[in-house]
């Protein structure tokens, strides 16, 4: 429709692709982590960051699919530096294991894109006995972010370059439970609503983003934290209803999915 083509103050519109937005940007020397990178927005984000020279570490529960995406990226950009690592955001043990192994490598981390998510699944508990949508969409990324935050701070100090954390939120945060976040009834199947639970997790993401951004600013740390609602992007997030745990949620803050690539 016509309004998707209207350019805003940034000079881009709803039809702009990630390649359009990053044209002329050189990311050589930067390292980015992208969760939910085996399909949809996560895959496109990884592809374009790699195209711009960023070292991309793709995190996903589905290693087989993620490996195929990595192979396609390398076929398009042979010089790209891309790794795929298994990570199950529904498991705190898996998150802690990855963070520990990553930090042991003493690699820099400039960009963290918390993209992965599940939507509308039946009431299910995670491995840690937490309602699945809240566990994957919010708590998993909360833990990952805070385990990697010192690494990001050190990278900022050593490189002199601003760090960036992008949390994928949603306008759906407006449609959570009437009480907001049901802290005392997260695991109550009698109160569970597939859609409200999803919106609840997105509200939690936004609140965390605002608080973390404030703390970093107050501490004088040069890391920006943003929550992004990218609009409605056609991806396979609905497959999360099958609990495959590998689907992504919306966009990474670069732009709409490239119309030239289908993941």
Coordinates of C-alpha atoms in Angstrom, one line a residue:
X1 CA 0.0 0.0 0.0
X2 CA 1.0 3.6 -0.6
X3 CA 1.9 4.5 3.0
X4 CA 4.6 1.8 3.2
X5 CA 6.5 3.7 0.5
X6 CA 6.4 7.0 2.3
X7 CA 9.8 8.0 3.6
X8 CA 10.2 9.3 7.1
X9 CA 12.8 11.7 8.5
X10 CA 15.5 9.0 8.3
X11 CA 15.1 8.9 4.5
X12 CA 13.8 5.3 4.5
X13 CA 10.4 3.7 4.2
X14 CA 8.6 0.5 4.9
X15 CA 10.0 -0.9 1.6
X16 CA 13.6 -0.2 2.5
X17 CA 15.7 -3.3 2.9
X18 CA 18.6 -4.0 5.3
X19 CA 21.0 -3.5 2.4
X20 CA 19.5 -0.1 1.7
X21 CA 19.9 1.1 5.3
X22 CA 23.4 -0.2 5.6
X23 CA 24.7 1.0 2.2
X24 CA 28.1 2.6 2.6
X25 CA 28.6 1.3 6.1
X26 CA 31.7 -0.7 6.8
X27 CA 31.6 -3.0 9.8
X28 CA 35.1 -4.5 9.5
X29 CA 36.5 -5.1 13.0
X30 CA 33.1 -5.3 14.7
X31 CA 31.7 -8.5 16.2
X32 CA 27.9 -9.1 16.5
X33 CA 25.8 -11.8 18.1
X34 CA 22.4 -12.5 16.7
X35 CA 19.9 -14.8 18.3
X36 CA 17.3 -16.8 16.4
X37 CA 19.6 -16.6 13.3
X38 CA 18.5 -19.7 11.4
X39 CA 15.5 -18.1 9.6
X40 CA 13.6 -15.0 8.8
X41 CA 14.8 -11.7 10.3
X42 CA 17.7 -13.3 12.2
X43 CA 19.0 -14.9 9.0
X44 CA 18.7 -11.7 7.0
X45 CA 20.3 -9.6 9.8
X46 CA 23.2 -12.0 9.9
X47 CA 23.6 -12.0 6.1
X48 CA 23.7 -8.2 5.8
X49 CA 25.9 -7.7 8.8
X50 CA 28.4 -10.2 7.3
X51 CA 28.1 -8.5 3.9
X52 CA 29.2 -5.2 5.6
X53 CA 32.2 -6.9 7.1
X54 CA 31.0 -7.6 10.6
X55 CA 32.1 -10.9 12.3
X56 CA 28.7 -12.5 13.0
X57 CA 28.1 -15.1 15.6
X58 CA 24.8 -16.8 14.8
X59 CA 23.0 -18.3 17.8
X60 CA 20.2 -20.8 17.3
X61 CA 18.7 -24.0 18.7
X62 CA 18.5 -25.4 15.2
X63 CA 22.1 -26.0 14.2
X64 CA 21.2 -27.8 10.9
X65 CA 19.2 -25.0 9.6
X66 CA 21.6 -22.4 10.9
X67 CA 24.5 -24.2 9.1
X68 CA 22.6 -24.0 5.8
X69 CA 22.0 -20.2 6.3
X70 CA 25.7 -19.8 7.1
X71 CA 26.6 -21.7 3.9
X72 CA 24.4 -19.4 1.8
X73 CA 26.0 -16.3 3.4
X74 CA 29.5 -17.6 2.5
X75 CA 28.4 -18.5 -1.0
X76 CA 27.2 -14.9 -1.5
X77 CA 30.1 -13.3 0.4
X78 CA 33.1 -15.7 0.5
X79 CA 35.1 -13.3 2.6
X80 CA 32.4 -13.2 5.3
X81 CA 33.3 -14.2 8.9
X82 CA 30.3 -16.1 10.2
X83 CA 30.0 -18.7 13.0
X84 CA 27.0 -20.7 14.0
X85 CA 26.7 -21.8 17.7
X86 CA 23.9 -23.8 19.3
X87 CA 21.9 -22.0 22.0
X88 CA 18.6 -22.9 23.6
X89 CA 17.1 -19.8 25.0
X90 CA 14.6 -21.8 27.0
X91 CA 17.4 -23.3 29.0
X92 CA 19.4 -21.1 31.5
X93 CA 22.1 -23.8 31.6
X94 CA 22.5 -23.6 27.8
X95 CA 22.8 -19.8 28.0
X96 CA 25.3 -19.9 30.8
X97 CA 27.4 -22.5 28.9
X98 CA 27.5 -20.4 25.8
X99 CA 28.4 -17.2 27.7
X100 CA 31.1 -19.0 29.6
X101 CA 32.7 -20.4 26.5
X102 CA 32.4 -17.2 24.5
X103 CA 34.1 -15.2 27.3
X104 CA 36.9 -17.7 27.6
X105 CA 37.8 -16.9 24.0
X106 CA 38.5 -13.3 24.9
X107 CA 36.7 -12.1 21.8
X108 CA 35.3 -8.6 21.5
X109 CA 31.5 -7.9 21.3
X110 CA 30.3 -4.7 19.8
X111 CA 26.7 -5.6 18.9
X112 CA 24.1 -7.9 20.6
X113 CA 20.8 -8.4 18.7
X114 CA 18.3 -10.2 20.9
X115 CA 16.0 -11.4 18.1
X116 CA 14.8 -14.9 18.8
X117 CA 11.3 -15.6 20.0
X118 CA 8.2 -17.8 20.2
X119 CA 4.6 -16.8 19.6
X120 CA 1.3 -18.2 20.6
X121 CA 2.4 -21.7 21.8
X122 CA 0.2 -23.8 24.0
X123 CA 0.9 -23.5 27.7
X124 CA 4.3 -25.0 28.2
X125 CA 7.0 -24.8 30.8
X126 CA 10.6 -24.4 29.9
X127 CA 13.4 -26.6 31.1
X128 CA 13.6 -24.3 34.1
X129 CA 9.9 -24.6 34.8
X130 CA 9.0 -21.1 33.6
X131 CA 6.2 -20.3 31.1
X132 CA 7.8 -20.8 27.7
X133 CA 7.1 -17.5 26.0
X134 CA 8.3 -15.5 29.0
X135 CA 11.3 -17.7 29.4
X136 CA 12.4 -17.5 25.7
X137 CA 11.4 -14.1 24.7
X138 CA 12.4 -12.2 27.8
X139 CA 14.3 -14.2 30.5
X140 CA 16.6 -15.9 28.2
X141 CA 17.7 -12.7 26.5
X142 CA 17.8 -10.9 29.9
X143 CA 20.3 -13.5 31.2
X144 CA 22.3 -13.6 28.0
X145 CA 22.6 -9.8 27.9
X146 CA 23.8 -9.5 31.5
X147 CA 26.3 -12.4 31.2
X148 CA 27.8 -10.7 28.2
X149 CA 27.6 -7.1 29.4
X150 CA 31.1 -6.9 31.0
X151 CA 32.5 -8.1 27.7
X152 CA 30.7 -5.4 25.8
X153 CA 31.9 -2.8 28.3
X154 CA 35.5 -3.9 27.9
X155 CA 35.1 -3.9 24.1
X156 CA 33.9 -0.3 24.3
X157 CA 36.9 0.8 26.4
X158 CA 39.4 -1.0 24.2
X159 CA 38.0 -0.1 20.9
X160 CA 36.6 3.4 21.6
X161 CA 33.5 2.4 19.6
X162 CA 30.0 2.6 20.9
X163 CA 28.4 -0.7 21.7
X164 CA 24.8 -1.5 20.7
X165 CA 22.2 -3.8 22.2
X166 CA 19.0 -4.2 20.2
X167 CA 16.0 -6.0 21.8
X168 CA 13.1 -7.0 19.5
X169 CA 9.9 -5.8 21.1
X170 CA 6.5 -5.4 19.7
X171 CA 3.5 -3.1 19.7
X172 CA 1.8 -6.1 21.1
X173 CA 3.1 -5.0 24.5
X174 CA 0.0 -2.8 24.7
X175 CA -2.3 -5.9 24.8
X176 CA -0.9 -7.9 27.7
X177 CA -3.0 -9.0 30.7
X178 CA -5.1 -6.2 32.3
X179 CA -2.8 -6.4 35.3
X180 CA 0.3 -6.0 33.2
X181 CA 2.9 -8.7 34.0
X182 CA 1.5 -11.6 36.0
X183 CA 4.6 -12.0 38.2
X184 CA 2.8 -14.2 40.7
X185 CA 0.9 -16.2 38.1
X186 CA 3.4 -16.7 35.3
X187 CA 3.0 -20.5 35.6
X188 CA -0.7 -20.6 36.2
X189 CA -2.3 -22.5 33.2
X190 CA -5.8 -21.2 34.3
X191 CA -4.7 -17.6 33.6
X192 CA -2.8 -18.4 30.5
X193 CA -3.6 -16.7 27.2
X194 CA -1.4 -17.5 24.2
X195 CA -1.5 -13.9 22.9
X196 CA -1.5 -12.1 26.2
X197 CA 1.5 -14.1 27.4
X198 CA 3.4 -13.2 24.2
X199 CA 2.5 -9.5 24.8
X200 CA 3.5 -9.8 28.4
X201 CA 7.0 -11.0 27.4
X202 CA 7.3 -8.0 25.1
X203 CA 6.3 -5.6 27.8
X204 CA 9.0 -7.1 30.0
X205 CA 11.5 -6.6 27.2
X206 CA 10.6 -2.9 26.9
X207 CA 10.8 -2.3 30.7
X208 CA 14.2 -4.0 30.8
X209 CA 15.5 -2.0 27.9
X210 CA 14.5 1.3 29.5
X211 CA 16.1 0.4 32.8
X212 CA 19.3 -1.0 31.3
X213 CA 19.7 2.1 29.0
X214 CA 19.2 4.4 32.1
X215 CA 21.8 2.5 34.1
X216 CA 24.4 2.5 31.4
X217 CA 23.9 6.2 30.8
X218 CA 24.1 7.0 34.5
X219 CA 27.4 5.0 34.6
X220 CA 28.8 6.8 31.6
X221 CA 29.0 3.6 29.6
X222 CA 29.0 4.1 25.8
X223 CA 26.5 1.4 25.0
X224 CA 23.0 2.2 23.5
X225 CA 20.1 -0.1 24.3
X226 CA 17.0 0.0 22.1
X227 CA 13.7 -1.9 21.9
X228 CA 12.5 -2.2 18.3
X229 CA 9.0 -2.7 16.9
X230 CA 9.8 -3.1 13.2
X231 CA 6.3 -3.4 11.9
X232 CA 4.7 -6.6 10.5
X233 CA 7.2 -8.7 8.7
X234 CA 6.2 -12.0 7.1
X235 CA 8.5 -14.7 8.7
X236 CA 8.0 -18.2 10.1
X237 CA 7.4 -17.1 13.7
X238 CA 4.1 -18.9 13.6
X239 CA 6.0 -22.2 13.5
X240 CA 6.9 -21.5 17.1
X241 CA 3.5 -22.9 17.9
X242 CA 5.0 -26.2 17.1
X243 CA 7.6 -25.5 19.7
X244 CA 10.6 -25.9 17.4
X245 CA 12.2 -23.0 19.3
X246 CA 14.0 -21.7 16.2
X247 CA 11.7 -19.1 14.9
X248 CA 12.6 -15.4 15.0
X249 CA 10.5 -12.4 16.0
X250 CA 10.1 -9.4 13.7
X251 CA 13.1 -7.3 12.8
X252 CA 16.6 -6.5 14.2
X253 CA 16.4 -2.8 13.8
X254 CA 18.2 -2.6 10.4
X255 CA 15.2 -2.5 8.1
X256 CA 12.6 -4.7 6.5
X257 CA 13.5 -8.2 5.3
X258 CA 15.2 -8.0 1.9
X259 CA 12.7 -8.7 -0.8
X260 CA 15.4 -10.6 -2.7
X261 CA 16.1 -13.2 -0.1
X262 CA 13.8 -15.9 1.2
X263 CA 14.9 -17.7 4.3

